[in-house]
Amino acid sequence: MRSTSGLIRTGLPLLLATLACSDSTGPVQSRPPAQLNILRLAPTAPPLLATSTTFNACNGSGAEGRLFFNDGKGGEGKEFARLKIDNNTLLAKPDGTPFGPDECIQITMALDDPTQVLVRLEPTGLRFNPVAPAEFRIEYGEAEGVDSEIESQIAIWRQETAGAPFVQIGSAVLKDQKEVEGNLFGFSRYALAY
């Protein structure tokens, strides 16, 4: 189990803070988009190398998708976001049918606005195993105006469709890495916000 040194927990009771984070634990907090402060990348942040990535995830094998900042030379710099899918994470396709052995699906991670820390994950409706959810990490070290007070309030928020309310999921702020992580049970849009 990961050391809890340097962690700030949001949306989870202390007992659950030592367990895996999920979007089904703790009290449900929901906010309309106008009442949520989505983090923005600072004007001084390096540009993203790409605003989207697509990869295949197959039942029975792990996969990862990552978005990176540009290193200033056109190559991969610091990691911005990572989605990790384990070998038994895939549960059901968007139409509800279960995944067969070695069956694959194409996954896309994208930022519609490269200044906001808001990632769209597709295909919408993809469902993950509650025992082995997908792990999602987002970096906030390049976000604008994040002080210690804001850092203690940051969490990952899920929005099912554009314009719908955001719902906070169980998240862990990894202060030393300037990242927030959470477990995902399906796809929609995910913002780093407070």
PDB file of N, CA, C and O in Angstrom, residues 112-142:
ATOM      1  N   ASP A 112     -10.647  19.387 -24.261  1.00  0.00           N
ATOM      2  CA  ASP A 112     -11.313  20.232 -25.242  1.00  0.00           C
ATOM      3  C   ASP A 112     -10.796  21.659 -25.165  1.00  0.00           C
ATOM      4  O   ASP A 112     -10.774  22.379 -26.151  1.00  0.00           O
ATOM      5  N   ASP A 113     -10.366  22.077 -23.966  1.00  0.00           N
ATOM      6  CA  ASP A 113      -9.793  23.397 -23.743  1.00  0.00           C
ATOM      7  C   ASP A 113      -8.436  23.180 -23.079  1.00  0.00           C
ATOM      8  O   ASP A 113      -8.378  22.803 -21.906  1.00  0.00           O
ATOM      9  N   PRO A 114      -7.324  23.389 -23.815  1.00  0.00           N
ATOM     10  CA  PRO A 114      -6.011  23.085 -23.246  1.00  0.00           C
ATOM     11  C   PRO A 114      -5.577  24.005 -22.105  1.00  0.00           C
ATOM     12  O   PRO A 114      -4.507  23.820 -21.552  1.00  0.00           O
ATOM     13  N   THR A 115      -6.407  24.978 -21.713  1.00  0.00           N
ATOM     14  CA  THR A 115      -6.064  25.820 -20.567  1.00  0.00           C
ATOM     15  C   THR A 115      -6.731  25.326 -19.292  1.00  0.00           C
ATOM     16  O   THR A 115      -6.356  25.738 -18.198  1.00  0.00           O
ATOM     17  N   GLN A 116      -7.730  24.446 -19.407  1.00  0.00           N
ATOM     18  CA  GLN A 116      -8.439  23.927 -18.231  1.00  0.00           C
ATOM     19  C   GLN A 116      -7.965  22.524 -17.889  1.00  0.00           C
ATOM     20  O   GLN A 116      -7.593  21.753 -18.761  1.00  0.00           O
ATOM     21  N   VAL A 117      -8.014  22.194 -16.607  1.00  0.00           N
ATOM     22  CA  VAL A 117      -7.682  20.850 -16.166  1.00  0.00           C
ATOM     23  C   VAL A 117      -8.992  20.057 -16.138  1.00  0.00           C
ATOM     24  O   VAL A 117      -9.573  19.780 -15.093  1.00  0.00           O
ATOM     25  N   LEU A 118      -9.473  19.731 -17.342  1.00  0.00           N
ATOM     26  CA  LEU A 118     -10.742  19.037 -17.559  1.00  0.00           C
ATOM     27  C   LEU A 118     -10.527  18.041 -18.693  1.00  0.00           C
ATOM     28  O   LEU A 118     -10.310  18.437 -19.841  1.00  0.00           O
ATOM     29  N   VAL A 119     -10.540  16.748 -18.370  1.00  0.00           N
ATOM     30  CA  VAL A 119     -10.215  15.695 -19.325  1.00  0.00           C
ATOM     31  C   VAL A 119     -11.475  14.910 -19.667  1.00  0.00           C
ATOM     32  O   VAL A 119     -12.205  14.468 -18.783  1.00  0.00           O
ATOM     33  N   ARG A 120     -11.710  14.752 -20.957  1.00  0.00           N
ATOM     34  CA  ARG A 120     -12.827  13.938 -21.462  1.00  0.00           C
ATOM     35  C   ARG A 120     -12.290  12.539 -21.747  1.00  0.00           C
ATOM     36  O   ARG A 120     -11.279  12.379 -22.419  1.00  0.00           O
ATOM     37  N   LEU A 121     -12.965  11.524 -21.203  1.00  0.00           N
ATOM     38  CA  LEU A 121     -12.580  10.133 -21.413  1.00  0.00           C
ATOM     39  C   LEU A 121     -13.679   9.428 -22.192  1.00  0.00           C
ATOM     40  O   LEU A 121     -14.848   9.505 -21.828  1.00  0.00           O
ATOM     41  N   GLU A 122     -13.292   8.760 -23.257  1.00  0.00           N
ATOM     42  CA  GLU A 122     -14.263   8.072 -24.118  1.00  0.00           C
ATOM     43  C   GLU A 122     -13.796   6.663 -24.410  1.00  0.00           C
ATOM     44  O   GLU A 122     -12.593   6.410 -24.381  1.00  0.00           O
ATOM     45  N   PRO A 123     -14.721   5.764 -24.705  1.00  0.00           N
ATOM     46  CA  PRO A 123     -16.126   5.995 -25.028  1.00  0.00           C
ATOM     47  C   PRO A 123     -16.989   6.163 -23.769  1.00  0.00           C
ATOM     48  O   PRO A 123     -16.807   5.451 -22.781  1.00  0.00           O
ATOM     49  N   THR A 124     -17.889   7.120 -23.838  1.00  0.00           N
ATOM     50  CA  THR A 124     -18.838   7.348 -22.753  1.00  0.00           C
ATOM     51  C   THR A 124     -19.667   6.082 -22.556  1.00  0.00           C
ATOM     52  O   THR A 124     -20.067   5.441 -23.521  1.00  0.00           O
ATOM     53  N   GLY A 125     -19.902   5.720 -21.313  1.00  0.00           N
ATOM     54  CA  GLY A 125     -20.695   4.532 -21.008  1.00  0.00           C
ATOM     55  C   GLY A 125     -19.871   3.293 -20.742  1.00  0.00           C
ATOM     56  O   GLY A 125     -20.402   2.280 -20.279  1.00  0.00           O
ATOM     57  N   LEU A 126     -18.557   3.343 -21.008  1.00  0.00           N
ATOM     58  CA  LEU A 126     -17.684   2.220 -20.686  1.00  0.00           C
ATOM     59  C   LEU A 126     -17.683   2.038 -19.169  1.00  0.00           C
ATOM     60  O   LEU A 126     -17.598   3.005 -18.427  1.00  0.00           O
ATOM     61  N   ARG A 127     -17.822   0.794 -18.697  1.00  0.00           N
ATOM     62  CA  ARG A 127     -17.889   0.530 -17.256  1.00  0.00           C
ATOM     63  C   ARG A 127     -16.722  -0.352 -16.831  1.00  0.00           C
ATOM     64  O   ARG A 127     -16.296  -1.249 -17.562  1.00  0.00           O
ATOM     65  N   PHE A 128     -16.244  -0.089 -15.591  1.00  0.00           N
ATOM     66  CA  PHE A 128     -15.099  -0.805 -15.056  1.00  0.00           C
ATOM     67  C   PHE A 128     -15.492  -1.662 -13.860  1.00  0.00           C
ATOM     68  O   PHE A 128     -16.459  -1.375 -13.160  1.00  0.00           O
ATOM     69  N   ASN A 129     -14.704  -2.670 -13.623  1.00  0.00           N
ATOM     70  CA  ASN A 129     -14.880  -3.599 -12.519  1.00  0.00           C
ATOM     71  C   ASN A 129     -14.749  -2.834 -11.193  1.00  0.00           C
ATOM     72  O   ASN A 129     -13.725  -2.197 -10.951  1.00  0.00           O
ATOM     73  N   PRO A 130     -15.755  -2.905 -10.306  1.00  0.00           N
ATOM     74  CA  PRO A 130     -15.653  -2.187  -9.037  1.00  0.00           C
ATOM     75  C   PRO A 130     -14.525  -2.700  -8.140  1.00  0.00           C
ATOM     76  O   PRO A 130     -14.054  -1.991  -7.258  1.00  0.00           O
ATOM     77  N   VAL A 131     -14.065  -3.925  -8.367  1.00  0.00           N
ATOM     78  CA  VAL A 131     -12.971  -4.489  -7.588  1.00  0.00           C
ATOM     79  C   VAL A 131     -11.614  -4.047  -8.154  1.00  0.00           C
ATOM     80  O   VAL A 131     -10.625  -4.009  -7.435  1.00  0.00           O
ATOM     81  N   ALA A 132     -11.581  -3.690  -9.431  1.00  0.00           N
ATOM     82  CA  ALA A 132     -10.329  -3.273 -10.085  1.00  0.00           C
ATOM     83  C   ALA A 132     -10.604  -2.062 -10.983  1.00  0.00           C
ATOM     84  O   ALA A 132     -10.500  -2.142 -12.201  1.00  0.00           O
ATOM     85  N   PRO A 133     -10.982  -0.925 -10.391  1.00  0.00           N
ATOM     86  CA  PRO A 133     -11.318   0.245 -11.202  1.00  0.00           C
ATOM     87  C   PRO A 133     -10.090   0.811 -11.918  1.00  0.00           C
ATOM     88  O   PRO A 133      -8.958   0.450 -11.612  1.00  0.00           O
ATOM     89  N   ALA A 134     -10.352   1.693 -12.882  1.00  0.00           N
ATOM     90  CA  ALA A 134      -9.256   2.396 -13.551  1.00  0.00           C
ATOM     91  C   ALA A 134      -8.681   3.421 -12.581  1.00  0.00           C
ATOM     92  O   ALA A 134      -9.401   4.001 -11.773  1.00  0.00           O
ATOM     93  N   GLU A 135      -7.383   3.655 -12.667  1.00  0.00           N
ATOM     94  CA  GLU A 135      -6.726   4.658 -11.825  1.00  0.00           C
ATOM     95  C   GLU A 135      -6.425   5.877 -12.690  1.00  0.00           C
ATOM     96  O   GLU A 135      -5.840   5.757 -13.769  1.00  0.00           O
ATOM     97  N   PHE A 136      -6.843   7.044 -12.203  1.00  0.00           N
ATOM     98  CA  PHE A 136      -6.672   8.288 -12.950  1.00  0.00           C
ATOM     99  C   PHE A 136      -5.867   9.270 -12.114  1.00  0.00           C
ATOM    100  O   PHE A 136      -6.157   9.452 -10.928  1.00  0.00           O
ATOM    101  N   ARG A 137      -4.838   9.857 -12.715  1.00  0.00           N
ATOM    102  CA  ARG A 137      -4.009  10.865 -12.033  1.00  0.00           C
ATOM    103  C   ARG A 137      -3.938  12.114 -12.890  1.00  0.00           C
ATOM    104  O   ARG A 137      -3.776  12.019 -14.105  1.00  0.00           O
ATOM    105  N   ILE A 138      -4.028  13.263 -12.238  1.00  0.00           N
ATOM    106  CA  ILE A 138      -3.898  14.543 -12.924  1.00  0.00           C
ATOM    107  C   ILE A 138      -2.914  15.410 -12.145  1.00  0.00           C
ATOM    108  O   ILE A 138      -2.994  15.513 -10.924  1.00  0.00           O
ATOM    109  N   GLU A 139      -2.019  16.067 -12.862  1.00  0.00           N
ATOM    110  CA  GLU A 139      -0.996  16.917 -12.284  1.00  0.00           C
ATOM    111  C   GLU A 139      -1.556  18.326 -12.092  1.00  0.00           C
ATOM    112  O   GLU A 139      -2.303  18.815 -12.924  1.00  0.00           O
ATOM    113  N   TYR A 140      -1.230  18.975 -10.960  1.00  0.00           N
ATOM    114  CA  TYR A 140      -1.678  20.349 -10.749  1.00  0.00           C
ATOM    115  C   TYR A 140      -0.527  21.316 -10.479  1.00  0.00           C
ATOM    116  O   TYR A 140      -0.737  22.505 -10.225  1.00  0.00           O
ATOM    117  N   GLY A 141       0.715  20.859 -10.569  1.00  0.00           N
ATOM    118  CA  GLY A 141       1.870  21.713 -10.306  1.00  0.00           C
ATOM    119  C   GLY A 141       2.002  22.881 -11.270  1.00  0.00           C
ATOM    120  O   GLY A 141       2.605  23.897 -10.942  1.00  0.00           O
ATOM    121  N   GLU A 142       1.415  22.765 -12.462  1.00  0.00           N
ATOM    122  CA  GLU A 142       1.457  23.834 -13.458  1.00  0.00           C
ATOM    123  C   GLU A 142       0.162  24.648 -13.475  1.00  0.00           C
ATOM    124  O   GLU A 142      -0.035  25.497 -14.341  1.00  0.00           O
TER     125      GLU A 142
END
